Amino acid sequence: MKVIVPVKRVVDYNVKVRVKSDQSGVDIANVKMSMNPFDEIAVEEAVRLKEKGVVTEIIAVSCGVAQCQETLRTAMAIGADRAILVETDAELQPLAVAKLLKALMDKEQPQLVILGKQAIDDDANQTGQMLAALAQRPQATFASKVELADGHATVTREVDGGSQTVRLQLPAIVTTDLRLNEPRYVTLPNIMKAKKKPLDTVTPESLGVDVAPRLTTVKVTEPPQRGAGIKVADVASLVDKLKNVAKVI
């Protein structure tokens, strides 16, 4: 069984992001970048499925600038067998990424695509669902447990009321939630081994995909500074503040 795991290069979650002075976006110059945490969970799950003997090959895929190779090497250090970089300097929005992944699915014919439910930079939560629609494949989002057997995937997914278990016929698309697993620590020997694993580079043009942006960012601003808290004398004062000042009740 072949599995594709898309991974995205994002600003590290420990970094305090800053908005550019012209409010055109987030400043990423000289900022630490790393793999999207939800995608890291997806890679870990694919590796665990391979360790169980139900997956034979894991292909890590990333779309973006040349520096995404570092993210792919990290995925291979976790356990991916090979990697594909769709290299482009264009701004990639969820639909464009979904189209690129669809083209790679047509080429590689995987039985499963497992990816993070969302990226921590844009929080779009759209790529997996768009990919499932384009590929006309069943999908399970927000997965907290994944089991593969008899040509089907049984997925427990997070929903508002608790959890829901669905059974999908493969090939299928699965997006991961935080409770699915805890990614392993990447060891130095595995980092060295990852440098020797194959990494192919393609372009959107070679895949026949138009990645022109459909949306325009008008302005990006930082959230307002949070004001200092105040102490109230009693419950009546608290209710008065909530009702007349905060206007939340």
PDB file of C-alpha atoms in Angstrom:
ATOM      1  CA  MET A   1       0.000   0.000   0.000  1.00  0.00           C
ATOM      2  CA  LYS A   2       1.320   3.404  -1.038  1.00  0.00           C
ATOM      3  CA  VAL A   3       0.622   6.493   1.093  1.00  0.00           C
ATOM      4  CA  ILE A   4       1.125  10.161   0.220  1.00  0.00           C
ATOM      5  CA  VAL A   5       1.686  12.580   3.103  1.00  0.00           C
ATOM      6  CA  PRO A   6       1.606  16.296   2.177  1.00  0.00           C
ATOM      7  CA  VAL A   7       3.659  18.514   4.507  1.00  0.00           C
ATOM      8  CA  LYS A   8       3.770  22.302   4.688  1.00  0.00           C
ATOM      9  CA  ARG A   9       6.635  24.607   5.673  1.00  0.00           C
ATOM     10  CA  VAL A  10       5.317  27.180   8.145  1.00  0.00           C
ATOM     11  CA  VAL A  11       6.619  29.624  10.734  1.00  0.00           C
ATOM     12  CA  ASP A  12       7.619  27.625  13.810  1.00  0.00           C
ATOM     13  CA  TYR A  13       4.846  27.567  16.401  1.00  0.00           C
ATOM     14  CA  ASN A  14       7.202  28.926  19.075  1.00  0.00           C
ATOM     15  CA  VAL A  15       7.875  32.111  17.086  1.00  0.00           C
ATOM     16  CA  LYS A  16       5.919  35.282  17.789  1.00  0.00           C
ATOM     17  CA  VAL A  17       4.839  36.415  14.338  1.00  0.00           C
ATOM     18  CA  ARG A  18       4.976  40.050  13.289  1.00  0.00           C
ATOM     19  CA  VAL A  19       3.011  41.845  10.601  1.00  0.00           C
ATOM     20  CA  LYS A  20       4.887  43.662   7.833  1.00  0.00           C
ATOM     21  CA  SER A  21       4.926  47.438   8.029  1.00  0.00           C
ATOM     22  CA  ASP A  22       2.818  47.725   4.866  1.00  0.00           C
ATOM     23  CA  GLN A  23       0.249  45.247   6.322  1.00  0.00           C
ATOM     24  CA  SER A  24       0.588  43.009   3.267  1.00  0.00           C
ATOM     25  CA  GLY A  25       1.244  39.872   5.308  1.00  0.00           C
ATOM     26  CA  VAL A  26       3.352  38.251   8.002  1.00  0.00           C
ATOM     27  CA  ASP A  27       7.084  38.973   8.089  1.00  0.00           C
ATOM     28  CA  ILE A  28       8.994  35.684   7.629  1.00  0.00           C
ATOM     29  CA  ALA A  29      12.437  37.161   6.974  1.00  0.00           C
ATOM     30  CA  ASN A  30      15.046  35.542   9.252  1.00  0.00           C
ATOM     31  CA  VAL A  31      12.292  33.631  11.057  1.00  0.00           C
ATOM     32  CA  LYS A  32      12.618  29.977  12.072  1.00  0.00           C
ATOM     33  CA  MET A  33      10.513  27.721   9.854  1.00  0.00           C
ATOM     34  CA  SER A  34       9.434  24.157  10.537  1.00  0.00           C
ATOM     35  CA  MET A  35       6.939  21.474   9.519  1.00  0.00           C
ATOM     36  CA  ASN A  36       3.294  22.216  10.217  1.00  0.00           C
ATOM     37  CA  PRO A  37       2.519  20.336  13.497  1.00  0.00           C
ATOM     38  CA  PHE A  38      -0.626  18.681  12.109  1.00  0.00           C
ATOM     39  CA  ASP A  39       1.365  17.412   9.111  1.00  0.00           C
ATOM     40  CA  GLU A  40       4.014  16.050  11.467  1.00  0.00           C
ATOM     41  CA  ILE A  41       1.253  14.007  13.125  1.00  0.00           C
ATOM     42  CA  ALA A  42       0.229  12.756   9.673  1.00  0.00           C
ATOM     43  CA  VAL A  43       3.788  11.617   8.890  1.00  0.00           C
ATOM     44  CA  GLU A  44       4.009   9.854  12.252  1.00  0.00           C
ATOM     45  CA  GLU A  45       0.731   8.032  11.632  1.00  0.00           C
ATOM     46  CA  ALA A  46       1.878   6.885   8.188  1.00  0.00           C
ATOM     47  CA  VAL A  47       5.112   5.567   9.706  1.00  0.00           C
ATOM     48  CA  ARG A  48       3.190   3.714  12.415  1.00  0.00           C
ATOM     49  CA  LEU A  49       0.973   2.104   9.782  1.00  0.00           C
ATOM     50  CA  LYS A  50       4.106   1.028   7.922  1.00  0.00           C
ATOM     51  CA  GLU A  51       5.559  -0.428  11.121  1.00  0.00           C
ATOM     52  CA  LYS A  52       2.352  -2.460  11.496  1.00  0.00           C
ATOM     53  CA  GLY A  53       2.953  -3.901   8.034  1.00  0.00           C
ATOM     54  CA  VAL A  54      -0.117  -2.448   6.312  1.00  0.00           C
ATOM     55  CA  VAL A  55       1.774   0.274   4.403  1.00  0.00           C
ATOM     56  CA  THR A  56       4.698  -0.431   2.085  1.00  0.00           C
ATOM     57  CA  GLU A  57       5.773   3.028   0.884  1.00  0.00           C
ATOM     58  CA  ILE A  58       5.420   6.563   2.260  1.00  0.00           C
ATOM     59  CA  ILE A  59       5.851   9.529  -0.088  1.00  0.00           C
ATOM     60  CA  ALA A  60       6.203  12.979   1.493  1.00  0.00           C
ATOM     61  CA  VAL A  61       5.054  15.875  -0.701  1.00  0.00           C
ATOM     62  CA  SER A  62       5.508  19.600  -0.255  1.00  0.00           C
ATOM     63  CA  CYS A  63       4.511  22.534  -2.457  1.00  0.00           C
ATOM     64  CA  GLY A  64       6.389  25.819  -2.346  1.00  0.00           C
ATOM     65  CA  VAL A  65       9.835  27.361  -2.475  1.00  0.00           C
ATOM     66  CA  ALA A  66      13.119  25.453  -2.669  1.00  0.00           C
ATOM     67  CA  GLN A  67      13.595  25.685   1.113  1.00  0.00           C
ATOM     68  CA  CYS A  68      10.700  23.223   1.491  1.00  0.00           C
ATOM     69  CA  GLN A  69      13.328  20.546   0.871  1.00  0.00           C
ATOM     70  CA  GLU A  70      14.329  20.950   4.524  1.00  0.00           C
ATOM     71  CA  THR A  71      10.780  20.097   5.583  1.00  0.00           C
ATOM     72  CA  LEU A  72      10.774  17.055   3.305  1.00  0.00           C
ATOM     73  CA  ARG A  73      14.093  15.885   4.753  1.00  0.00           C
ATOM     74  CA  THR A  74      12.522  16.111   8.209  1.00  0.00           C
ATOM     75  CA  ALA A  75       9.617  13.967   7.007  1.00  0.00           C
ATOM     76  CA  MET A  76      12.074  11.400   5.649  1.00  0.00           C
ATOM     77  CA  ALA A  77      13.980  11.476   8.930  1.00  0.00           C
ATOM     78  CA  ILE A  78      10.727  10.563  10.703  1.00  0.00           C
ATOM     79  CA  GLY A  79      10.273   7.648   8.329  1.00  0.00           C
ATOM     80  CA  ALA A  80       9.055   8.644   4.837  1.00  0.00           C
ATOM     81  CA  ASP A  81      10.725   6.621   2.056  1.00  0.00           C
ATOM     82  CA  ARG A  82      11.009   9.337  -0.579  1.00  0.00           C
ATOM     83  CA  ALA A  83       9.846  12.874  -1.267  1.00  0.00           C
ATOM     84  CA  ILE A  84       8.495  15.066  -4.029  1.00  0.00           C
ATOM     85  CA  LEU A  85       8.797  18.862  -4.070  1.00  0.00           C
ATOM     86  CA  VAL A  86       6.466  20.858  -6.294  1.00  0.00           C
ATOM     87  CA  GLU A  87       8.690  23.916  -6.541  1.00  0.00           C
ATOM     88  CA  THR A  88       7.165  27.320  -7.178  1.00  0.00           C
ATOM     89  CA  ASP A  89       7.600  30.862  -5.883  1.00  0.00           C
ATOM     90  CA  ALA A  90       3.916  31.629  -6.415  1.00  0.00           C
ATOM     91  CA  GLU A  91       1.575  32.184  -3.481  1.00  0.00           C
ATOM     92  CA  LEU A  92      -0.158  28.844  -3.043  1.00  0.00           C
ATOM     93  CA  GLN A  93      -3.722  28.915  -1.789  1.00  0.00           C
ATOM     94  CA  PRO A  94      -5.607  25.773  -0.644  1.00  0.00           C
ATOM     95  CA  LEU A  95      -7.304  25.136  -4.001  1.00  0.00           C
ATOM     96  CA  ALA A  96      -3.991  25.331  -5.867  1.00  0.00           C
ATOM     97  CA  VAL A  97      -2.374  22.903  -3.421  1.00  0.00           C
ATOM     98  CA  ALA A  98      -5.330  20.526  -3.752  1.00  0.00           C
ATOM     99  CA  LYS A  99      -4.980  20.603  -7.549  1.00  0.00           C
ATOM    100  CA  LEU A 100      -1.250  19.854  -7.302  1.00  0.00           C
ATOM    101  CA  LEU A 101      -1.889  16.950  -4.937  1.00  0.00           C
ATOM    102  CA  LYS A 102      -4.613  15.647  -7.263  1.00  0.00           C
ATOM    103  CA  ALA A 103      -2.104  15.635 -10.139  1.00  0.00           C
ATOM    104  CA  LEU A 104       0.395  13.712  -7.999  1.00  0.00           C
ATOM    105  CA  MET A 105      -2.334  11.263  -6.954  1.00  0.00           C
ATOM    106  CA  ASP A 106      -3.055  10.569 -10.620  1.00  0.00           C
ATOM    107  CA  LYS A 107       0.650   9.925 -11.172  1.00  0.00           C
ATOM    108  CA  GLU A 108       1.473   7.892  -8.050  1.00  0.00           C
ATOM    109  CA  GLN A 109      -1.887   6.133  -7.493  1.00  0.00           C
ATOM    110  CA  PRO A 110      -1.717   5.995  -3.662  1.00  0.00           C
ATOM    111  CA  GLN A 111      -4.280   4.053  -1.645  1.00  0.00           C
ATOM    112  CA  LEU A 112      -4.270   6.700   1.088  1.00  0.00           C
ATOM    113  CA  VAL A 113      -3.513  10.402   1.406  1.00  0.00           C
ATOM    114  CA  ILE A 114      -3.103  11.525   5.003  1.00  0.00           C
ATOM    115  CA  LEU A 115      -2.467  15.166   5.854  1.00  0.00           C
ATOM    116  CA  GLY A 116      -2.904  17.655   8.668  1.00  0.00           C
ATOM    117  CA  LYS A 117      -6.405  19.052   9.128  1.00  0.00           C
ATOM    118  CA  GLN A 118      -5.073  22.612   8.814  1.00  0.00           C
ATOM    119  CA  ALA A 119      -1.892  24.675   8.685  1.00  0.00           C
ATOM    120  CA  ILE A 120      -1.056  26.920  11.615  1.00  0.00           C
ATOM    121  CA  ASP A 121      -0.237  29.894   9.368  1.00  0.00           C
ATOM    122  CA  ASP A 122      -3.543  30.388   7.536  1.00  0.00           C
ATOM    123  CA  ASP A 123      -5.782  27.997   9.562  1.00  0.00           C
ATOM    124  CA  ALA A 124      -7.729  27.379   6.337  1.00  0.00           C
ATOM    125  CA  ASN A 125      -8.739  23.740   6.984  1.00  0.00           C
ATOM    126  CA  GLN A 126      -9.623  23.384   3.294  1.00  0.00           C
ATOM    127  CA  THR A 127      -6.957  21.435   1.383  1.00  0.00           C
ATOM    128  CA  GLY A 128      -7.976  17.917   2.448  1.00  0.00           C
ATOM    129  CA  GLN A 129     -11.641  18.501   1.704  1.00  0.00           C
ATOM    130  CA  MET A 130     -10.898  20.134  -1.661  1.00  0.00           C
ATOM    131  CA  LEU A 131      -8.585  17.265  -2.599  1.00  0.00           C
ATOM    132  CA  ALA A 132     -11.275  14.703  -1.776  1.00  0.00           C
ATOM    133  CA  ALA A 133     -13.752  16.602  -3.967  1.00  0.00           C
ATOM    134  CA  LEU A 134     -11.336  16.924  -6.889  1.00  0.00           C
ATOM    135  CA  ALA A 135     -10.246  13.274  -6.682  1.00  0.00           C
ATOM    136  CA  GLN A 136     -13.819  12.080  -5.987  1.00  0.00           C
ATOM    137  CA  ARG A 137     -12.570   9.974  -3.085  1.00  0.00           C
ATOM    138  CA  PRO A 138     -14.141   9.367   0.351  1.00  0.00           C
ATOM    139  CA  GLN A 139     -12.762  11.471   3.178  1.00  0.00           C
ATOM    140  CA  ALA A 140     -12.529  11.450   6.968  1.00  0.00           C
ATOM    141  CA  THR A 141     -11.538  14.707   8.640  1.00  0.00           C
ATOM    142  CA  PHE A 142     -10.221  15.401  12.173  1.00  0.00           C
ATOM    143  CA  ALA A 143      -9.026  11.809  12.660  1.00  0.00           C
ATOM    144  CA  SER A 144      -8.101  10.696  16.190  1.00  0.00           C
ATOM    145  CA  LYS A 145      -7.652   7.012  15.246  1.00  0.00           C
ATOM    146  CA  VAL A 146      -6.923   5.300  11.917  1.00  0.00           C
ATOM    147  CA  GLU A 147      -7.027   1.577  11.142  1.00  0.00           C
ATOM    148  CA  LEU A 148      -6.503  -0.031   7.712  1.00  0.00           C
ATOM    149  CA  ALA A 149      -7.771  -3.512   6.808  1.00  0.00           C
ATOM    150  CA  ASP A 150      -9.458  -5.359   3.925  1.00  0.00           C
ATOM    151  CA  GLY A 151      -9.270  -2.421   1.539  1.00  0.00           C
ATOM    152  CA  HIS A 152     -11.005  -0.080   3.971  1.00  0.00           C
ATOM    153  CA  ALA A 153      -9.989   2.598   6.465  1.00  0.00           C
ATOM    154  CA  THR A 154     -11.824   2.770   9.792  1.00  0.00           C
ATOM    155  CA  VAL A 155     -11.425   6.278  11.176  1.00  0.00           C
ATOM    156  CA  THR A 156     -12.516   7.697  14.514  1.00  0.00           C
ATOM    157  CA  ARG A 157     -12.968  11.428  14.069  1.00  0.00           C
ATOM    158  CA  GLU A 158     -13.491  14.354  16.415  1.00  0.00           C
ATOM    159  CA  VAL A 159     -16.926  15.979  16.210  1.00  0.00           C
ATOM    160  CA  ASP A 160     -18.646  18.633  18.327  1.00  0.00           C
ATOM    161  CA  GLY A 161     -20.590  16.085  20.351  1.00  0.00           C
ATOM    162  CA  GLY A 162     -17.672  13.711  20.999  1.00  0.00           C
ATOM    163  CA  SER A 163     -16.424  11.221  18.406  1.00  0.00           C
ATOM    164  CA  GLN A 164     -17.710   9.506  15.289  1.00  0.00           C
ATOM    165  CA  THR A 165     -16.420   6.343  13.612  1.00  0.00           C
ATOM    166  CA  VAL A 166     -16.618   6.040   9.822  1.00  0.00           C
ATOM    167  CA  ARG A 167     -15.525   3.311   7.405  1.00  0.00           C
ATOM    168  CA  LEU A 168     -14.092   4.384   4.057  1.00  0.00           C
ATOM    169  CA  GLN A 169     -13.314   2.379   0.984  1.00  0.00           C
ATOM    170  CA  LEU A 170      -9.748   2.950  -0.193  1.00  0.00           C
ATOM    171  CA  PRO A 171      -8.359   5.007  -1.896  1.00  0.00           C
ATOM    172  CA  ALA A 172      -9.341   7.704   0.588  1.00  0.00           C
ATOM    173  CA  ILE A 173      -8.320  11.044   2.085  1.00  0.00           C
ATOM    174  CA  VAL A 174      -7.765  11.451   5.851  1.00  0.00           C
ATOM    175  CA  THR A 175      -6.927  14.634   7.765  1.00  0.00           C
ATOM    176  CA  THR A 176      -5.372  14.387  11.212  1.00  0.00           C
ATOM    177  CA  ASP A 177      -6.298  15.930  14.551  1.00  0.00           C
ATOM    178  CA  LEU A 178      -4.028  16.538  17.548  1.00  0.00           C
ATOM    179  CA  ARG A 179      -5.148  13.475  19.483  1.00  0.00           C
ATOM    180  CA  LEU A 180      -4.184  11.000  16.759  1.00  0.00           C
ATOM    181  CA  ASN A 181      -0.629  10.502  18.051  1.00  0.00           C
ATOM    182  CA  GLU A 182       2.486  12.169  19.412  1.00  0.00           C
ATOM    183  CA  PRO A 183       5.257  12.468  16.787  1.00  0.00           C
ATOM    184  CA  ARG A 184       8.528  10.760  17.632  1.00  0.00           C
ATOM    185  CA  TYR A 185      11.788  12.541  18.328  1.00  0.00           C
ATOM    186  CA  VAL A 186      13.948  12.670  15.209  1.00  0.00           C
ATOM    187  CA  THR A 187      17.361  11.136  15.928  1.00  0.00           C
ATOM    188  CA  LEU A 188      20.654  12.194  14.362  1.00  0.00           C
ATOM    189  CA  PRO A 189      21.225   8.823  12.598  1.00  0.00           C
ATOM    190  CA  ASN A 190      17.807   9.131  10.941  1.00  0.00           C
ATOM    191  CA  ILE A 191      18.598  12.707   9.902  1.00  0.00           C
ATOM    192  CA  MET A 192      21.779  11.458   8.219  1.00  0.00           C
ATOM    193  CA  LYS A 193      19.881   8.609   6.510  1.00  0.00           C
ATOM    194  CA  ALA A 194      17.277  11.085   5.227  1.00  0.00           C
ATOM    195  CA  LYS A 195      19.972  12.941   3.281  1.00  0.00           C
ATOM    196  CA  LYS A 196      20.450   9.856   1.090  1.00  0.00           C
ATOM    197  CA  LYS A 197      16.766   9.235   0.389  1.00  0.00           C
ATOM    198  CA  PRO A 198      15.464  10.307  -3.059  1.00  0.00           C
ATOM    199  CA  LEU A 199      13.885  13.733  -3.399  1.00  0.00           C
ATOM    200  CA  ASP A 200      12.378  14.590  -6.782  1.00  0.00           C
ATOM    201  CA  THR A 201      11.515  18.119  -7.883  1.00  0.00           C
ATOM    202  CA  VAL A 202       8.691  18.973 -10.286  1.00  0.00           C
ATOM    203  CA  THR A 203       6.910  22.187 -11.226  1.00  0.00           C
ATOM    204  CA  PRO A 204       3.212  23.079 -11.440  1.00  0.00           C
ATOM    205  CA  GLU A 205       3.684  23.544 -15.176  1.00  0.00           C
ATOM    206  CA  SER A 206       4.996  19.995 -15.606  1.00  0.00           C
ATOM    207  CA  LEU A 207       1.920  18.737 -13.759  1.00  0.00           C
ATOM    208  CA  GLY A 208      -0.376  20.862 -15.905  1.00  0.00           C
ATOM    209  CA  VAL A 209      -1.778  22.812 -12.954  1.00  0.00           C
ATOM    210  CA  ASP A 210      -2.620  26.528 -12.834  1.00  0.00           C
ATOM    211  CA  VAL A 211      -1.706  27.848  -9.377  1.00  0.00           C
ATOM    212  CA  ALA A 212      -2.683  31.479  -9.920  1.00  0.00           C
ATOM    213  CA  PRO A 213      -4.183  32.919  -6.691  1.00  0.00           C
ATOM    214  CA  ARG A 214      -7.980  33.240  -6.623  1.00  0.00           C
ATOM    215  CA  LEU A 215      -8.083  35.396  -3.486  1.00  0.00           C
ATOM    216  CA  THR A 216      -6.409  38.707  -2.664  1.00  0.00           C
ATOM    217  CA  THR A 217      -5.287  39.666   0.830  1.00  0.00           C
ATOM    218  CA  VAL A 218      -6.488  43.192   1.445  1.00  0.00           C
ATOM    219  CA  LYS A 219      -4.805  43.835   4.789  1.00  0.00           C
ATOM    220  CA  VAL A 220      -3.200  41.961   7.679  1.00  0.00           C
ATOM    221  CA  THR A 221      -3.239  43.523  11.145  1.00  0.00           C
ATOM    222  CA  GLU A 222      -2.129  42.434  14.586  1.00  0.00           C
ATOM    223  CA  PRO A 223      -4.828  41.785  17.203  1.00  0.00           C
ATOM    224  CA  PRO A 224      -5.470  44.686  19.588  1.00  0.00           C
ATOM    225  CA  GLN A 225      -3.415  44.796  22.760  1.00  0.00           C
ATOM    226  CA  ARG A 226      -5.186  43.162  25.671  1.00  0.00           C
ATOM    227  CA  GLY A 227      -5.968  45.563  28.456  1.00  0.00           C
ATOM    228  CA  ALA A 228      -5.166  44.988  32.112  1.00  0.00           C
ATOM    229  CA  GLY A 229      -7.733  43.217  34.285  1.00  0.00           C
ATOM    230  CA  ILE A 230      -9.589  44.841  37.149  1.00  0.00           C
ATOM    231  CA  LYS A 231     -10.850  43.612  40.498  1.00  0.00           C
ATOM    232  CA  VAL A 232     -14.488  43.905  41.475  1.00  0.00           C
ATOM    233  CA  ALA A 233     -15.881  44.161  44.970  1.00  0.00           C
ATOM    234  CA  ASP A 234     -18.717  41.676  44.679  1.00  0.00           C
ATOM    235  CA  VAL A 235     -20.866  39.604  42.301  1.00  0.00           C
ATOM    236  CA  ALA A 236     -23.229  42.490  41.648  1.00  0.00           C
ATOM    237  CA  SER A 237     -20.332  44.640  40.417  1.00  0.00           C
ATOM    238  CA  LEU A 238     -19.108  41.786  38.233  1.00  0.00           C
ATOM    239  CA  VAL A 239     -22.517  41.362  36.603  1.00  0.00           C
ATOM    240  CA  ASP A 240     -22.749  45.128  36.079  1.00  0.00           C
ATOM    241  CA  LYS A 241     -19.333  45.184  34.327  1.00  0.00           C
ATOM    242  CA  LEU A 242     -20.191  42.220  32.129  1.00  0.00           C
ATOM    243  CA  LYS A 243     -23.522  43.726  31.154  1.00  0.00           C
ATOM    244  CA  ASN A 244     -22.744  47.432  30.743  1.00  0.00           C
ATOM    245  CA  VAL A 245     -19.001  47.547  29.993  1.00  0.00           C
ATOM    246  CA  ALA A 246     -18.068  44.280  28.295  1.00  0.00           C
ATOM    247  CA  LYS A 247     -21.629  43.859  26.952  1.00  0.00           C
ATOM    248  CA  VAL A 248     -21.364  40.068  26.907  1.00  0.00           C
ATOM    249  CA  ILE A 249     -24.566  39.384  28.830  1.00  0.00           C
TER     250      ILE A 249
END
